Every structure is written in structure tokens, then in C-alpha cells.
Amino acid sequence: VKFNTLYELSSALLSKQPHYDWGLRSVKSVLRVAGGMKRANPDLDESQVLMRALRDFNTPKIPTNDMPIFLRLINDLFMGISVESKSDEVLKDRGIRAAKD
């Protein structure tokens, strides 16, 4: 229910972008990401896994002007749940060094 609600609200409230996909292809991709996360972190609650999968899968394609709206939708739908984003520190450090060069 939360999955569908998030995508319906995102489609209605976010700016219209040609690269937004709130359909079945995106649902399938998020479920694959969530499955991988659950296998890697079996101790996490399913709500935490779904929230993180939805947030981490969709935020890279959302422009900065839509980001606060999207994150607010996530936080409203998953009240009281907070999960840290996982980042690749090696890749992050390499990107910072490359940008400095």
C-alpha cells in the first residue's frame, strides 16, 4: 500500500520529468533492490528495507527542486522509521580526489 501511495503521490506532486518512471518497471526494480537489501541485512524490518529501497533507488533520478517533496512523502509514509543510506566510501573518496585534480 505504501509503495503504491508513494508512486501515486510522486506522480501527482513532483514536477513532470521525462525520466520519471512510476510504473511497473520501476516497481520491479525497487523490489529487486529491496530483496538484495533484505538478503544482505536479514535483521532489518521489512518496512525499513522497503523505505530504504524506495529512497535509495529513486533519489538519484530526482532533481534538487523535487527532492524535499519526495523525501517528505517518504518520511510521512514511513513515520518513525529511519534508516541510514549506505555509501561506498572508497568510491566517494576517489570522486573527491578526481574532482580536485
N, CA, C and O of each residue as an XYZ file, in Angstrom:
404
protein
N       0.829     -1.189      0.000
C       0.000      0.000      0.000
C       0.878      1.259      0.000
O       0.618      2.201     -0.748
N       1.921      1.268      0.845
C       2.790      2.445      0.920
C       3.526      2.663     -0.397
O       3.716      3.796     -0.839
N       3.930      1.571     -1.007
C       4.636      1.623     -2.286
C       3.755      2.329     -3.318
O       4.183      3.294     -3.952
N       2.544      1.850     -3.478
C       1.613      2.412     -4.450
C       1.278      3.864     -4.122
O       1.226      4.711     -5.014
N       1.053      4.145     -2.852
C       0.728      5.510     -2.430
C       1.870      6.469     -2.754
O       1.638      7.569     -3.255
N       3.098      6.050     -2.468
C       4.250      6.902     -2.759
C       4.332      7.218     -4.246
O       4.550      8.370     -4.622
N       4.161      6.217     -5.091
C       4.282      6.442     -6.525
C       3.125      7.280     -7.068
O       3.329      8.101     -7.963
N       1.921      7.087     -6.543
C       0.787      7.916     -6.983
C       0.995      9.380     -6.583
O       0.783     10.287     -7.388
N       1.413      9.598     -5.332
C       1.652     10.970     -4.867
C       2.834     11.614     -5.584
O       2.797     12.803     -5.901
N       3.869     10.840     -5.838
C       5.031     11.374     -6.566
C       4.629     11.810     -7.963
O       5.033     12.873     -8.434
N       3.842     10.995     -8.610
C       3.381     11.320     -9.960
C       2.543     12.598     -9.962
O       2.617     13.392    -10.899
N       1.754     12.791     -8.919
C       0.874     13.956     -8.852
C       1.589     15.218     -8.375
O       1.299     16.312     -8.859
N       2.526     15.078     -7.423
C       3.103     16.260     -6.775
C       4.451     16.716     -7.332
O       4.775     17.901     -7.265
N       5.228     15.801     -7.873
C       6.544     16.196     -8.384
C       6.404     16.803     -9.768
O       5.411     16.586    -10.462
N       7.417     17.569    -10.157
C       7.385     18.167    -11.495
C       7.385     17.059    -12.546
O       7.843     15.944    -12.296
N       6.877     17.381    -13.695
C       6.822     16.390    -14.771
C       8.198     16.312    -15.432
O       8.692     17.296    -15.983
N       8.803     15.134    -15.367
C      10.130     14.902    -15.941
C      10.045     13.691    -16.865
O       9.399     12.700    -16.527
N      10.690     13.762    -18.027
C      10.609     12.615    -18.943
C      11.284     11.355    -18.400
O      10.950     10.247    -18.821
N      12.219     11.509    -17.480
C      12.929     10.335    -16.969
C      12.250      9.706    -15.745
O      12.701      8.667    -15.264
N      11.183     10.315    -15.238
C      10.458      9.709    -14.120
C       9.706      8.486    -14.619
O       9.077      8.513    -15.676
N       9.782      7.427    -13.848
C       9.049      6.205    -14.177
C       8.407      5.721    -12.887
O       9.095      5.219    -11.998
N       7.109      5.868    -12.783
C       6.388      5.434    -11.587
C       5.549      4.202    -11.900
O       4.576      3.921    -11.199
N       5.915      3.466    -12.942
C       5.140      2.308    -13.374
C       5.722      0.981    -12.921
O       6.539      0.920    -12.002
N       5.287     -0.072    -13.582
C       5.672     -1.426    -13.195
C       7.166     -1.694    -13.331
O       7.730     -2.452    -12.542
N       7.805     -1.090    -14.308
C       9.244     -1.294    -14.478
C       9.996     -0.804    -13.241
O      10.932     -1.456    -12.778
N       9.588      0.330    -12.718
C      10.218      0.872    -11.514
C       9.887      0.018    -10.296
O      10.747     -0.220     -9.448
N       8.655     -0.437    -10.209
C       8.252     -1.300     -9.093
C       9.114     -2.560     -9.067
O       9.605     -2.963     -8.013
N       9.290     -3.170    -10.217
C      10.103     -4.386    -10.308
C      11.542     -4.105     -9.878
O      12.140     -4.900     -9.151
N      12.092     -2.992    -10.318
C      13.473     -2.649     -9.973
C      13.628     -2.396     -8.474
O      14.602     -2.840     -7.865
N      12.677     -1.688     -7.884
C      12.747     -1.418     -6.439
C      12.627     -2.720     -5.657
O      13.325     -2.908     -4.661
N      11.756     -3.615     -6.094
C      11.622     -4.900     -5.400
C      12.902     -5.723     -5.484
O      13.259     -6.417     -4.531
N      13.588     -5.649     -6.606
C      14.884     -6.341     -6.716
C      15.904     -5.743     -5.744
O      16.633     -6.472     -5.070
N      15.948     -4.425     -5.681
C      16.859     -3.749     -4.751
C      16.505     -4.134     -3.315
O      17.390     -4.444     -2.518
N      15.217     -4.114     -2.986
C      14.771     -4.455     -1.631
C      15.125     -5.897     -1.288
O      15.534     -6.182     -0.162
N      14.975     -6.799     -2.235
C      15.330     -8.195     -1.994
C      16.811     -8.359     -1.690
O      17.191     -9.108     -0.790
N      17.641     -7.652     -2.445
C      19.083     -7.693     -2.188
C      19.434     -7.120     -0.829
O      20.302     -7.644     -0.130
N      18.754     -6.036     -0.453
C      18.998     -5.427      0.860
C      18.575     -6.360      1.989
O      19.270     -6.480      2.997
N      17.444     -7.012      1.815
C      16.948     -7.913      2.862
C      17.883     -9.107      3.026
O      18.140     -9.549      4.146
N      18.392     -9.632      1.910
C      19.347    -10.751      1.994
C      20.647    -10.311      2.652
O      21.254    -11.082      3.395
N      21.082     -9.083      2.389
C      22.327     -8.572      2.980
C      22.145     -8.175      4.446
O      23.101     -8.217      5.221
N      20.929     -7.789      4.828
C      20.640     -7.347      6.202
C      19.383     -8.041      6.710
O      18.348     -7.391      6.859
N      19.443     -9.331      6.977
C      18.233    -10.054      7.368
C      17.626     -9.583      8.687
O      16.460     -9.864      8.962
N      18.397     -8.872      9.504
C      17.880     -8.390     10.786
C      17.021     -7.133     10.649
O      16.314     -6.771     11.590
N      17.069     -6.460      9.497
C      16.252     -5.258      9.297
C      14.785     -5.630      9.097
O      14.462     -6.630      8.455
N      13.917     -4.811      9.656
C      12.485     -4.967      9.477
C      12.124     -4.703      8.015
O      12.790     -3.915      7.344
N      11.080     -5.354      7.523
C      10.695     -5.181      6.124
C      10.330     -3.735      5.794
O      10.585     -3.273      4.682
N       9.741     -3.025      6.739
C       9.410     -1.606      6.500
C      10.674     -0.781      6.305
O      10.713      0.110      5.457
N      11.699     -1.074      7.084
C      12.975     -0.375      6.934
C      13.604     -0.682      5.584
O      14.134      0.211      4.922
N      13.544     -1.929      5.182
C      14.111     -2.332      3.890
C      13.373     -1.642      2.750
O      14.001     -1.112      1.833
N      12.051     -1.645      2.803
C      11.269     -1.018      1.733
C      11.507      0.480      1.677
O      11.654      1.048      0.595
N      11.546      1.124      2.837
C      11.795      2.570      2.861
C      13.144      2.898      2.237
O      13.255      3.793      1.399
N      14.154      2.169      2.653
C      15.499      2.432      2.135
C      15.592      2.141      0.641
O      16.221      2.896     -0.101
N      14.972      1.056      0.197
C      14.994      0.718     -1.228
C      14.306      1.797     -2.051
O      14.828      2.226     -3.080
N      13.134      2.235     -1.600
C      12.410      3.289     -2.328
C      13.204      4.586     -2.357
O      13.303      5.237     -3.397
N      13.762      4.954     -1.225
C      14.525      6.207     -1.143
C      15.803      6.120     -1.978
O      16.064      6.982     -2.817
N      16.591      5.079     -1.745
C      17.895      4.990     -2.403
C      17.794      4.723     -3.898
O      18.659      5.152     -4.661
N      16.749      4.019     -4.327
C      16.586      3.749     -5.747
C      16.110      4.986     -6.508
O      16.544      5.226     -7.635
N      15.227      5.765     -5.903
C      14.603      6.878     -6.620
C      15.338      8.207     -6.501
O      15.275      9.014     -7.428
N      16.031      8.465     -5.396
C      16.637      9.786     -5.219
C      17.679     10.159     -6.273
O      17.784     11.343     -6.591
N      18.453      9.235     -6.835
C      19.420      9.680     -7.850
C      18.793     10.299     -9.097
O      19.441     11.092     -9.781
N      17.563      9.955     -9.395
C      16.948     10.500    -10.608
C      16.044     11.701    -10.348
O      15.439     12.231    -11.280
N      15.945     12.132     -9.103
C      15.062     13.246     -8.760
C      15.869     14.533     -8.670
O      16.845     14.598     -7.923
N      15.470     15.572     -9.431
C      16.204     16.846     -9.378
C      16.047     17.523     -8.009
O      15.123     17.230     -7.251
N      16.965     18.419     -7.727
C      17.014     19.045     -6.401
C      15.727     19.778     -6.027
O      15.368     19.819     -4.850
N      15.036     20.349     -6.988
C      13.799     21.072     -6.642
C      12.679     20.121     -6.201
O      11.781     20.541     -5.471
N      12.711     18.864     -6.623
C      11.704     17.881     -6.217
C      12.135     17.056     -5.003
O      11.308     16.379     -4.393
N      13.401     17.104     -4.655
C      13.921     16.248     -3.588
C      13.231     16.466     -2.243
O      12.860     15.482     -1.602
N      13.040     17.710     -1.782
C      12.367     17.877     -0.485
C      10.955     17.281     -0.462
O      10.532     16.710      0.543
N      10.242     17.419     -1.563
C       8.879     16.870     -1.637
C       8.927     15.354     -1.552
O       8.166     14.748     -0.797
N       9.816     14.739     -2.322
C       9.914     13.278     -2.329
C      10.322     12.742     -0.959
O       9.739     11.774     -0.471
N      11.318     13.366     -0.341
C      11.769     12.895      0.970
C      10.688     13.095      2.032
O      10.566     12.286      2.952
N       9.916     14.154      1.911
C       8.810     14.379      2.842
C       7.742     13.301      2.674
O       7.187     12.816      3.660
N       7.456     12.927      1.429
C       6.500     11.845      1.185
C       6.977     10.541      1.831
O       6.205      9.840      2.486
N       8.252     10.230      1.636
C       8.834      9.007      2.231
C       8.691      9.062      3.751
O       8.246      8.098      4.374
N       9.070     10.187      4.339
C       9.015     10.313      5.797
C       7.581     10.267      6.321
O       7.337      9.721      7.396
N       6.647     10.825      5.587
C       5.245     10.780      6.012
C       4.668      9.365      5.921
O       3.890      8.955      6.783
N       5.043      8.631      4.893
C       4.527      7.275      4.725
C       5.185      6.273      5.673
O       4.562      5.291      6.076
N       6.425      6.520      6.021
C       7.162      5.615      6.910
C       7.488      6.347      8.208
O       8.652      6.435      8.599
N       6.468      6.869      8.872
C       6.646      7.648     10.097
C       7.396      6.846     11.161
O       7.118      5.672     11.403
N       8.345      7.520     11.777
C       9.086      6.905     12.867
C      10.168      5.933     12.436
O      10.879      5.384     13.278
N      10.301      5.714     11.140
C      11.323      4.788     10.647
C      12.461      5.607     10.062
O      12.248      6.516      9.259
N      13.666      5.269     10.478
C      14.824      5.947      9.914
C      15.905      4.917      9.649
O      16.256      4.118     10.517
N      16.417      4.951      8.446
C      17.461      4.019      8.028
C      18.539      4.831      7.327
O      18.247      5.631      6.437
N      19.765      4.625      7.726
C      20.883      5.330      7.116
C      21.088      4.874      5.675
O      20.896      3.702      5.350
N      21.476      5.803      4.827
C      21.866      5.443      3.467
C      23.221      4.775      3.526
O      24.085      5.151      4.318
N      23.391      3.792      2.690
C      24.678      3.115      2.629
C      25.459      3.724      1.471
O      24.936      3.874      0.367
N      26.715      4.072      1.732
C      27.512      4.659      0.664
C      28.840      3.922      0.544
O      29.350      3.353      1.509
N      29.370      3.949     -0.642
C      30.658      3.327     -0.930
C      31.736      4.375     -0.664
O      31.977      5.254     -1.491
N      32.372      4.276      0.482
C      33.344      5.292      0.904
C      34.559      5.352     -0.026
O      35.103      6.430     -0.266
N      34.983      4.210     -0.545
C      36.122      4.195     -1.463
C      35.777      4.975     -2.729
O      36.562      5.804     -3.189
N      34.610      4.706     -3.281
C      34.174      5.418     -4.484
C      34.017      6.910     -4.202
O      34.383      7.745     -5.030
N      33.479      7.239     -3.047
C      33.298      8.635     -2.664
C      34.644      9.352     -2.578
O      34.789     10.460     -3.095
N      35.627      8.729     -1.930
C      36.965      9.321     -1.819
C      37.619      9.498     -3.181
O      38.256     10.520     -3.435
N      37.469      8.519     -4.052
C      38.030      8.611     -5.394
C      37.390      9.742     -6.186
O      38.075     10.457     -6.916
N      36.085      9.905     -6.044
C      35.385     11.001     -6.715
C      35.863     12.355     -6.239
O      36.053     13.273     -7.037
N      36.058     12.478     -4.937
C      36.551     13.749     -4.371
C      37.958     14.048     -4.885
O      38.265     15.179     -5.263
N      38.815     13.013     -4.893
C      40.180     13.223     -5.403
C      40.182     13.577     -6.877
O      40.944     14.443     -7.305
N      39.340     12.918     -7.658
C      39.271     13.202     -9.092
C      38.784     14.633     -9.344
O      39.259     15.305    -10.260
N      37.844     15.086     -8.533
C      37.331     16.443     -8.705
C      38.376     17.501     -8.351
O      38.385     18.592     -8.922
N      39.248     17.171     -7.414
C      40.286     18.110     -7.021
C      41.399     18.209     -8.060
O      42.034     19.253     -8.207
N      41.626     17.105     -8.780
C      42.719     17.082     -9.785
C      42.403     17.867    -11.015
O      43.222     17.934    -11.932
